[in-house]
Coordinates of C-alpha atoms and ligand atoms in Angstrom, one line a residue:
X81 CA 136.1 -1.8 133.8
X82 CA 133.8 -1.7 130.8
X83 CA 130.5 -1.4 133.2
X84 CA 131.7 1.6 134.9
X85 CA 129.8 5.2 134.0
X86 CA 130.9 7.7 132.4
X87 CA 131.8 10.2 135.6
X88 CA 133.1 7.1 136.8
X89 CA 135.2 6.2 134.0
X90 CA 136.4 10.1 134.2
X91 CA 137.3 10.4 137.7
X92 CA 139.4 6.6 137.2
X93 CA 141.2 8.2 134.1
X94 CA 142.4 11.4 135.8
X95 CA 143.1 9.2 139.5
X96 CA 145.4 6.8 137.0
X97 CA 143.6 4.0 138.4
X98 CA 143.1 2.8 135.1
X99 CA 144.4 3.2 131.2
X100 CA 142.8 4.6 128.6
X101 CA 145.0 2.2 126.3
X102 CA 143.7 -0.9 128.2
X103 CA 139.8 0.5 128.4
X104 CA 139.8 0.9 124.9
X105 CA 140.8 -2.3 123.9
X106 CA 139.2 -3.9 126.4
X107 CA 136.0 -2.3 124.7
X108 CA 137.3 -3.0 121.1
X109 CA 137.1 -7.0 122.4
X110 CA 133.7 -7.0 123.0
X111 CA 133.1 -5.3 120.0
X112 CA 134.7 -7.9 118.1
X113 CA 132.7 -10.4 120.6
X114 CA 129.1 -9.4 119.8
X115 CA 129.9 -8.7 116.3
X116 CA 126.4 -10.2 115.7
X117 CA 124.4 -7.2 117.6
X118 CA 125.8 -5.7 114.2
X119 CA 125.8 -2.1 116.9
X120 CA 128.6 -0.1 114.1
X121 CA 128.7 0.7 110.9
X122 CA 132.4 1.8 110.5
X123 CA 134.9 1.4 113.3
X124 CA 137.6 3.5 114.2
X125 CA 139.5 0.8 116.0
X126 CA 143.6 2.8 115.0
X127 CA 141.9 6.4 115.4
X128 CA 140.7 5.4 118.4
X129 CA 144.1 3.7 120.1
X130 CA 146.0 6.2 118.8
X131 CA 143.9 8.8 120.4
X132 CA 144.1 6.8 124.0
X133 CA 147.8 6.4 123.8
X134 CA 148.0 9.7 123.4
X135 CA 145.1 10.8 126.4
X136 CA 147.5 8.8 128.6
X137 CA 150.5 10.4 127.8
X138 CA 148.0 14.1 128.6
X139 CA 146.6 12.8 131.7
X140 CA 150.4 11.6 132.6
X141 CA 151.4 14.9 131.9
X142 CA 148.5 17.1 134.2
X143 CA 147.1 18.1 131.1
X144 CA 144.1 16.3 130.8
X145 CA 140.9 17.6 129.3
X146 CA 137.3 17.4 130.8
X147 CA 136.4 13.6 129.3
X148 CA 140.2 13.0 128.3
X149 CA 140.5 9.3 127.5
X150 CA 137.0 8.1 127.1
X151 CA 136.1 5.8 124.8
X152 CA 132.6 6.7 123.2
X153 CA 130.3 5.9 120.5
X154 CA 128.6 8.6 117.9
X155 CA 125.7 7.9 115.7
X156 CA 126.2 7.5 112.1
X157 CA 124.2 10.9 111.1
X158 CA 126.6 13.0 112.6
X159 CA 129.3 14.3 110.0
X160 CA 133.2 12.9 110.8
X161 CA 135.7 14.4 108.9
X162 CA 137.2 11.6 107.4
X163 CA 135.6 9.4 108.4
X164 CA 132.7 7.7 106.3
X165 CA 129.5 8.6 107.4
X166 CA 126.5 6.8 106.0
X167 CA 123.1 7.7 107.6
X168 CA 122.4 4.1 107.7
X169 CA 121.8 4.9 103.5
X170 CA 122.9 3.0 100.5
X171 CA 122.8 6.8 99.7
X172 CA 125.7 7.6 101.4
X173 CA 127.4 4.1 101.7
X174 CA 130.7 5.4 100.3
X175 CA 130.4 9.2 101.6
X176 CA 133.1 10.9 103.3
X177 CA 132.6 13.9 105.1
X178 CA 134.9 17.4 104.4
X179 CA 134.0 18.5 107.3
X180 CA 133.4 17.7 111.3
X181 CA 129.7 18.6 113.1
X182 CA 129.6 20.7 116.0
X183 CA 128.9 18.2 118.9
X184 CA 131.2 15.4 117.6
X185 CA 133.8 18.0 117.4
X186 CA 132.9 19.6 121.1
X187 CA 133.6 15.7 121.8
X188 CA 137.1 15.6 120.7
X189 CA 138.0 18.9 122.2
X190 CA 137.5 17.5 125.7
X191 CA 139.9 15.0 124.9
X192 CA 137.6 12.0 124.2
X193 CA 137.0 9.7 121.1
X194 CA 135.2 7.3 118.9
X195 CA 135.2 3.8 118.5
X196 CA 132.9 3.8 115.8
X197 CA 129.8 5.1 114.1
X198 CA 126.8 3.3 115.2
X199 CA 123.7 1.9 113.3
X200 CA 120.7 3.5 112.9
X201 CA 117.2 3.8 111.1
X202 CA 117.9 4.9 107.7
X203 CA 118.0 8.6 108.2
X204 CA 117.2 8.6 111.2
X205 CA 113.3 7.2 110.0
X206 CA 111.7 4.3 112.4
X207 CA 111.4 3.1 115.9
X208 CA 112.9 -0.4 115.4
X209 CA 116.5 -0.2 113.7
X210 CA 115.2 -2.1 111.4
X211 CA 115.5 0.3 108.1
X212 CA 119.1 0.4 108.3
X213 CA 121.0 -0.3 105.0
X214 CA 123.3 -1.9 106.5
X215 CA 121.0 -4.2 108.7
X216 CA 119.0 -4.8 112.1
X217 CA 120.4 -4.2 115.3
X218 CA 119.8 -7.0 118.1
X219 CA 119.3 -5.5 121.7
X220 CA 121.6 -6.8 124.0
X221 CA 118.5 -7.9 126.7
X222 CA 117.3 -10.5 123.6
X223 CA 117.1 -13.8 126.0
X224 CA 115.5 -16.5 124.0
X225 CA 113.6 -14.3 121.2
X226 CA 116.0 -11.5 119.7
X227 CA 114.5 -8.1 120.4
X228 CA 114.6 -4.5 118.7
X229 CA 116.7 -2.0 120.0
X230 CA 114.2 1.1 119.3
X231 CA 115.5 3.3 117.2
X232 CA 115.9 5.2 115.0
X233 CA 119.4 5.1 117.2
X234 CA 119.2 2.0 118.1
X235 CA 122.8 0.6 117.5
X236 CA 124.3 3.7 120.2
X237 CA 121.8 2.3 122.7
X238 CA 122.5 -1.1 121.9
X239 CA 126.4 0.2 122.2
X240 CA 125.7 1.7 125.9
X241 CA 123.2 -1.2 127.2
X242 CA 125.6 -3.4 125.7
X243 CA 129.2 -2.2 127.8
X244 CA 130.5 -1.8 123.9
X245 CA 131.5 1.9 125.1
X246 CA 131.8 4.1 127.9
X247 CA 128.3 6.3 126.2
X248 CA 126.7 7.6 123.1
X249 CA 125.3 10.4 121.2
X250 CA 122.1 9.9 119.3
X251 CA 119.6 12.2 117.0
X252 CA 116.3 12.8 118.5
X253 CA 113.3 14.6 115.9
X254 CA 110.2 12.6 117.4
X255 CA 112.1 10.1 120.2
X256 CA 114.9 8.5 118.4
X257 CA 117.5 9.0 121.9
X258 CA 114.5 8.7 124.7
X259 CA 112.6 5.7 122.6
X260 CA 115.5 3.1 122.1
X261 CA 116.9 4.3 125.5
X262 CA 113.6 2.9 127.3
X263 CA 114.0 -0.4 125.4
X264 CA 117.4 -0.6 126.3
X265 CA 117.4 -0.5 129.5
X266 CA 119.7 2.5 129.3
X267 CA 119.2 6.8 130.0
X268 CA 118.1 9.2 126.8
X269 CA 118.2 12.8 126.6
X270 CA 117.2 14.9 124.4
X271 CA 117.8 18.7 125.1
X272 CA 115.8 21.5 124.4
X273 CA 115.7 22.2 120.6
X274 CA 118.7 25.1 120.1
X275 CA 120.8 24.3 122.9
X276 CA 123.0 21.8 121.0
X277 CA 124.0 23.0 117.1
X278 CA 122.6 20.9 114.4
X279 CA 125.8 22.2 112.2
X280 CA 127.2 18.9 110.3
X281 CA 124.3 16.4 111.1
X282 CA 122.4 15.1 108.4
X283 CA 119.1 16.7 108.3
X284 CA 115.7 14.7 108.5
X285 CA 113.4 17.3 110.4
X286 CA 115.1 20.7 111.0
X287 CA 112.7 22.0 113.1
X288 CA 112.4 19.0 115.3
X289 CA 115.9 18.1 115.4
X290 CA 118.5 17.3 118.1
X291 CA 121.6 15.7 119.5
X292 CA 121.2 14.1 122.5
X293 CA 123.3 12.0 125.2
X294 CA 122.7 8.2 125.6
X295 CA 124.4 6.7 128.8
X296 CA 124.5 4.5 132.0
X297 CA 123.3 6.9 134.3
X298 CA 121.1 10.7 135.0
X299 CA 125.0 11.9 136.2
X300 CA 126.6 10.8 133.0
X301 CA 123.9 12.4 130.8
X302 CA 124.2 15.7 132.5
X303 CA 128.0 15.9 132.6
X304 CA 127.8 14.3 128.5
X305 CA 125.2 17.4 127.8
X306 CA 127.7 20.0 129.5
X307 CA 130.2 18.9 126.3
X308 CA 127.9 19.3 123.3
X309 CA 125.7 22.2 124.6
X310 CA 126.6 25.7 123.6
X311 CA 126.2 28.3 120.8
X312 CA 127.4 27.9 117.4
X313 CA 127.4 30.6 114.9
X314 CA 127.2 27.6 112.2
X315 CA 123.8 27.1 113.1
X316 CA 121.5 29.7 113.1
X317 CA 118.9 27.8 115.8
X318 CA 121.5 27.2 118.7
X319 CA 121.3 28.8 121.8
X320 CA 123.3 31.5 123.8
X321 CA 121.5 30.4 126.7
X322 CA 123.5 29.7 129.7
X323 CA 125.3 26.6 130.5
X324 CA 124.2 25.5 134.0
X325 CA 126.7 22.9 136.1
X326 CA 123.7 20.3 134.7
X327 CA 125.7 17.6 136.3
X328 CA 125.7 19.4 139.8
X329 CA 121.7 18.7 140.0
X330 CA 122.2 15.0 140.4
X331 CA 120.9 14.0 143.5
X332 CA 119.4 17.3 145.0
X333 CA 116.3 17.1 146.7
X334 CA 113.1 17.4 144.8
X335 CA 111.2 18.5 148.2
X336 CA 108.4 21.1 146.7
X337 CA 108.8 20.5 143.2
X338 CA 105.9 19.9 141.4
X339 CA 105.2 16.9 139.1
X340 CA 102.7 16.7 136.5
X341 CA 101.0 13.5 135.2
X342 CA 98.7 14.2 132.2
X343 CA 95.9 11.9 131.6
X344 CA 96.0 12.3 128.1
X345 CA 98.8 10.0 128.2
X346 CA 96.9 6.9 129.7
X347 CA 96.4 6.2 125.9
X348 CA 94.5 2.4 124.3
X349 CA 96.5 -0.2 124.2
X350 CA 99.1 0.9 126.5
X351 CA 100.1 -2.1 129.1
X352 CA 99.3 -3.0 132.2
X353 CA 102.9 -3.2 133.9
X354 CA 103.3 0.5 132.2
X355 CA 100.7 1.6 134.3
X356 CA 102.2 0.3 137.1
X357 CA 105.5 1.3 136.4
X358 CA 104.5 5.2 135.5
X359 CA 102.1 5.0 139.1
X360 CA 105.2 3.6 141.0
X361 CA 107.4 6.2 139.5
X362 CA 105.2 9.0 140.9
X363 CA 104.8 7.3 144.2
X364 CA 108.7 7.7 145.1
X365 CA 108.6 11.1 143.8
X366 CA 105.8 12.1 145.9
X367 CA 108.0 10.0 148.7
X368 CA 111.2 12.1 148.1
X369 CA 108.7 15.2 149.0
X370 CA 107.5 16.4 145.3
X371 CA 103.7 17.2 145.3
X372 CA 102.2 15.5 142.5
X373 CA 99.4 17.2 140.4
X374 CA 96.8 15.8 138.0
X375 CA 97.3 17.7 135.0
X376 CA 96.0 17.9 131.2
X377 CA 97.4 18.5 127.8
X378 CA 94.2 18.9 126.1
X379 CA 96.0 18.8 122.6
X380 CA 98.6 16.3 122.9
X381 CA 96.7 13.8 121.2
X382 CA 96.9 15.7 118.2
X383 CA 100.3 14.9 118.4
X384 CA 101.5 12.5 116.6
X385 CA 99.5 13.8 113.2
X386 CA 101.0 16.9 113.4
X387 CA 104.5 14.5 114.2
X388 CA 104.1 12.4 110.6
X389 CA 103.0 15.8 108.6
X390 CA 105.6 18.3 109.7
X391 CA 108.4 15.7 109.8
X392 CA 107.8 14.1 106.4
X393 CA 107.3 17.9 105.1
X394 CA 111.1 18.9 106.3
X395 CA 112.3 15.1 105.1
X396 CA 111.0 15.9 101.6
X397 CA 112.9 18.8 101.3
X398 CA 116.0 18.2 103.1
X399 CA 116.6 15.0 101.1
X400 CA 116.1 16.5 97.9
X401 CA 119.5 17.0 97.9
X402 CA 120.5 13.4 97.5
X403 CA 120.2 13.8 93.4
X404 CA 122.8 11.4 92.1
X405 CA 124.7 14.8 91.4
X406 CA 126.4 16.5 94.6
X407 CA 126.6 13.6 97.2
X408 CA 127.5 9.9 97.6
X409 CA 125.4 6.8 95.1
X410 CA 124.5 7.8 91.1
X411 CA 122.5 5.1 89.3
X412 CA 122.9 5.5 85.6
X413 CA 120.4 6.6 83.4
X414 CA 119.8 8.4 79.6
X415 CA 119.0 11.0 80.7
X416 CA 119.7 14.1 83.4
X417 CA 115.8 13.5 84.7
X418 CA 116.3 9.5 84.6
X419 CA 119.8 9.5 86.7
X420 CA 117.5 11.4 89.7
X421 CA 114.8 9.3 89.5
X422 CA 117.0 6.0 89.1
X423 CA 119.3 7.1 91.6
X424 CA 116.3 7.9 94.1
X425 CA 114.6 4.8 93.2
X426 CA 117.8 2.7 94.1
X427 CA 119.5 4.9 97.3
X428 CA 116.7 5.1 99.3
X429 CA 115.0 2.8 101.1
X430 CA 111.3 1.7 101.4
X431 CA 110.4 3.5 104.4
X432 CA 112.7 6.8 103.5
X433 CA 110.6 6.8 100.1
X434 CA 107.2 6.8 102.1
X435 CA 108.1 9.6 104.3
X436 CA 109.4 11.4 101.4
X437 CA 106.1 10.7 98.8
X438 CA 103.9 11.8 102.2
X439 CA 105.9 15.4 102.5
X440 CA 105.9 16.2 99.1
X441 CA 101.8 15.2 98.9
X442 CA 101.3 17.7 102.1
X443 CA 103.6 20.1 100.7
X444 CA 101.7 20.6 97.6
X445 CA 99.6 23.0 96.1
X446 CA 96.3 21.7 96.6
X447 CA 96.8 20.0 100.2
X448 CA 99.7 22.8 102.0
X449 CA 96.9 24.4 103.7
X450 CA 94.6 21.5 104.3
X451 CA 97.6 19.5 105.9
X452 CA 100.6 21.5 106.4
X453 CA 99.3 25.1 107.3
X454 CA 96.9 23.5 109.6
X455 CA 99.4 20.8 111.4
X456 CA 101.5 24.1 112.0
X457 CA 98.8 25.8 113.7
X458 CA 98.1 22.6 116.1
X459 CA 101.9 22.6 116.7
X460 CA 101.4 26.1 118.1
X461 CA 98.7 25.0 119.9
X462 CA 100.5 22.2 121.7
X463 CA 103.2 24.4 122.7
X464 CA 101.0 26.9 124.2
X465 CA 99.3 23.4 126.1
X466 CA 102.9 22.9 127.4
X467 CA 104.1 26.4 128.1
X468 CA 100.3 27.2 130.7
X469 CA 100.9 23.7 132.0
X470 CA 104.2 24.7 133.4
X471 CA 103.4 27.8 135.2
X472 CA 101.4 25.1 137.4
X473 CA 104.2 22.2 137.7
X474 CA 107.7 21.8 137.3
X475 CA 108.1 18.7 135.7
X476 CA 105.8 16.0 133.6
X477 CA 106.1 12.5 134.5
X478 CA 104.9 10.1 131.8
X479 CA 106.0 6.9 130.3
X480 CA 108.1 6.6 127.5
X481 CA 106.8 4.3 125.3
X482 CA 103.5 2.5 125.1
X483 CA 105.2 -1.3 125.5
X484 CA 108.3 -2.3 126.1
X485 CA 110.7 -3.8 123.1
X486 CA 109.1 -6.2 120.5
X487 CA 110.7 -9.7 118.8
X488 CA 111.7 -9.2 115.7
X489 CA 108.9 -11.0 113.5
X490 CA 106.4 -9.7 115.7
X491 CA 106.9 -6.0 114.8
X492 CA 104.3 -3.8 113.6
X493 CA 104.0 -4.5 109.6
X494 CA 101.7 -1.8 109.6
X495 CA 103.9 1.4 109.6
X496 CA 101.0 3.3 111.2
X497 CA 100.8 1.1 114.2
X498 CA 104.9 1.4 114.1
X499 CA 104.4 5.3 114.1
X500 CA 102.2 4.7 117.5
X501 CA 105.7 3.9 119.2
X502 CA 106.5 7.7 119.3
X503 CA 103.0 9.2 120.8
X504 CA 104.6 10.1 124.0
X505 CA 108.0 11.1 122.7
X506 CA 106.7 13.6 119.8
X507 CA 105.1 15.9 121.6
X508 CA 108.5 17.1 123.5
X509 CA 110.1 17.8 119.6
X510 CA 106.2 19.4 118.2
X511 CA 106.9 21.5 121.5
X512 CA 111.3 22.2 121.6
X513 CA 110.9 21.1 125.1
X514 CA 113.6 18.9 126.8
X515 CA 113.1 15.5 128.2
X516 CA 114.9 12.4 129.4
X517 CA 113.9 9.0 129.3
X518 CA 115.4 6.8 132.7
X519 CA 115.4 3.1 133.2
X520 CA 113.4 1.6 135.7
X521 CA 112.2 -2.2 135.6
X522 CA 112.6 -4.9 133.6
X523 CA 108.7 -6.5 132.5
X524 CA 107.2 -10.0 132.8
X525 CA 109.2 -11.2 130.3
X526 CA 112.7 -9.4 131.0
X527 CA 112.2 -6.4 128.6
X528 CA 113.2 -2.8 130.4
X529 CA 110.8 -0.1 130.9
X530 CA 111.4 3.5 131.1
X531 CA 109.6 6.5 132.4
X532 CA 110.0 10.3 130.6
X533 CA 110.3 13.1 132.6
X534 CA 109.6 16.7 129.9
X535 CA 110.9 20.3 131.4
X536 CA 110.4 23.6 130.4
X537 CA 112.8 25.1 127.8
X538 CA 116.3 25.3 129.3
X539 CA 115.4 23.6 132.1
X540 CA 117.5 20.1 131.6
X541 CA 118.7 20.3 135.3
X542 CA 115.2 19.5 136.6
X543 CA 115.2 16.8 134.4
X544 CA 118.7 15.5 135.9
X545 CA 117.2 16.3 139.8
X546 CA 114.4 14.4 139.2
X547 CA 115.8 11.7 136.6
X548 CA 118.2 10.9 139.5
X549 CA 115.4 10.3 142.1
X550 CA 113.9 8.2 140.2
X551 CA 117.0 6.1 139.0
X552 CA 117.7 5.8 142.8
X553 CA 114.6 4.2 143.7
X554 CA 114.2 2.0 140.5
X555 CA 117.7 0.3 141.0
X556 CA 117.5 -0.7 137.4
X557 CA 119.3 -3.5 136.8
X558 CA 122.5 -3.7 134.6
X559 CA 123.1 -5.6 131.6
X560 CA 125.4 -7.8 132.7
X561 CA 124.0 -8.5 135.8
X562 CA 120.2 -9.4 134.0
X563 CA 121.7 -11.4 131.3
X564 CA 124.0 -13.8 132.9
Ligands
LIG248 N1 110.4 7.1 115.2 C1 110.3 8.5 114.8 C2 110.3 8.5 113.3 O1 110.4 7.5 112.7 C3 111.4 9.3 115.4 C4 112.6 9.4 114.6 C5 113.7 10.2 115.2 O2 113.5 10.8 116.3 N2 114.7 10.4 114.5 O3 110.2 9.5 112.7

């Protein structure tokens, strides 16, 4: 029962067929069982049994809510009251939260829970999970060389790919939910910026930030996104935008939609069996009766600079609050000047310091206009790219990453070539445009690709009518099924 989606999961809940009791500890075994994928920071193993007893006794009772009973997994940037939440930081290894974040609290509404907190890049900085405090995270497709899970939440989409929980929530400011969803082997979405509040998640990039669904399937995303979505007076960026049935989109024909493939995307270095995989992607879209359209973004490959100088600019200054004074680790010192810097110096961690020592440089006096003032203005730029693209096409096809998962050991030690993971995931942050990443083949050597479908604002149920045309035709593989 652990491999079954989440709509599956759901409709089995409310039909009796199975226990929310015996789901969750089936799902707290394998847990304990690939312990070594180190996927969670904290577990909630009691919360969580508690809460399932109690979901069965509701859905005994006819008074079920809309995800009563399921068993999830939530990043560990998202505030739990409670419940210790850590950012992947040695910054916030002891912090408890006062409070609960929007989505995670959206979550519990509908009746379902949390097994644990999951790994991640500390603060949600890398595409590897391998700057977590509290250690790497192994991808469950690792055969005979352990792979990265992408990140930076890599330990929820090692959680999904994994069968460790029914789905997951991850962040997403440059890719972190679509990025370590295509090396997973599992589906990322991350909404358009504003439709899900930001209220009670730890902030790396405010202006690039959001929650996003991680799952088995297009239909789980869309019915997962229907939970968190919404307005929130808490957070002065969300959305009043309407609510669309996101999950009644999965399936419907795509016959006269319009698909976009931008050359700028066919960048150096990208492989072969991408190629392929991004060429076979538009064929069966073209098959299901799209019209496909050669299209350019003449500005995306300013992209990524714009990415590392606006991000690392918002990082600076939204981390300057972890003094030593108000939140979580304090390293001693003489003086008041000496705990900061001592407390800095020993809670964050290598890469967290370079993003921080590159915003405050951009962000200063003499370089804000050279750097920042002028990656702002590209940023418009690229949006405007985006927004005349789509009066011509519906949808953008591209890939999601430029190769599929690396071995640990052979990862980038260069952190610019690591930063080259996210050039086809930025731009959709840069622009506050939604996008999904879906699974669809495994390469030569048994590590899954994905393809990225990016829609216009507010759009997310093109994403899910096209996502699920092109999870039908790939027939991606499961987990279990690959790995035996
Ligand atoms: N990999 C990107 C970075 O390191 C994206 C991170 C994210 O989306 N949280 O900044």
């Amino acid at each position: 029962m652990y491999d079954l989606s989440l709509c599956e999961t759901r409709d089995k809940l409310k039909s009796k067929k199975i226990s929310s009791v015996e789901l969750t500890k089936c799902f707290l075994e394998r847990i304990d069982k690939f312990r070594n994928w180190n996927t969670f920071i904290t577990m909630c193993a009691d919360k969580a049994l508690d809460a399932a007893q109690k979901a069965d006794k509701k859905i005994a009772s006819g008074q079920a809510g809309e995800l009563e009973g399921i068993p999830l997994a939530i990043k560990d940037l998202f505030l739990t009251k409670g419940i210790r939440t850590t950012a992947g930081s040695k910054m916030l290894e002891n912090f408890i939260p006062p409070y609960e974040s929007t989505v995670s609290k959206k979550i519990l509404e509908t009746g379902a829970f949390f097994l644990g907190k999951t790994n991640m890049d500390e603060f949600a900085m890398g595409s590897a999970n391998i700057t977590s405090y509290f250690g790497k995270v192994i991808n469950p497709w690792s055969k005979d060389k352990k792979l990265v899970p992408g990140g930076s939440s890599g330990g929820s989409a090692a959680a999904v790919a994994g069968h460790l929980c029914v789905a997951a929530i991850g962040s997403d400011t440059g890719g972190s939910v679509r990025q370590p969803a295509a090396f997973s082997g599992i589906v990322g979405l991350k909404p358009t910026y504003g439709r899900c509040s930001r209220y009670g998640m730890v902030a790396f990039g405010s202006s690039l930030d959001q929650a996003g669904p991680m799952t088995k399937t297009v239909k789980d995303a869309a019915a997962f996104l229907k939970v968190i979505a919404g307005y929130d007076e808490k957070d002065s960026t969300s959305s009043r935008e309407k609510i669309p049935d996101f999950e009644s989109f999965a399936g419907k024909s795509i016959k006269g939609l319009r698909i976009g493939i931008p050359k700028e995307y066919r960048v150096d270095g990208i492989s072969d069996e991408i190629i392929n995989c991004w060429r076979n992607g538009a064929n069966w879209l073209k098959e299901a009766g799209a019209e496909i359209i050669d299209v350019s973004l003449q500005y995306s490959k300013y992209a990524l600079p714009v990415y590392y100088i606006i991000a690392p600019s918002e990082a600076s200054a939204n981390l300057a609050r972890f003094d030593g004074v108000r939140y979580g680790f304090r390293a001693a010192g003489e003086t008041i000047d000496e705990v900061y810097a001592n407390t800095r110096e020993e809670g964050f961690g290598e890469e967290v310091k370079r993003r921080i020592l590159i915003g405050t440089y951009v962000l200063s006096a003499g370089h804000y206009d050279a750097y920042y003032t002028k990656a702002q203005r590209i940023r418009q730029l690229i949006t405007q790219d985006f927004l005349s693209i789509f009066k011509s096409v519906d949808v953008l096809l591209t890939p999601t990453t430029p190769t599929s998962a690396f071995a640990f050991g052979e990862e980038p030690t260069n952190p610019v070539t690591m930063y080259l993971n996210d050039v086809f995931t930025v731009t959709a942050n840069i622009a506050g445009l939604p996008a999904i990443s879906v699974p669809i083949n495994l390469d030569r050597q048994g590590r899954p690709l994905g393809l990225q479908l990016i829609a216009p604002h507010f759009r997310e149920e093109l994403l899910v009518q096209v996502g699920s045309v092109l999870e039908k035709e790939a027939c991606f593989p499961k987990w279990k099924e690959a790995c035996q």
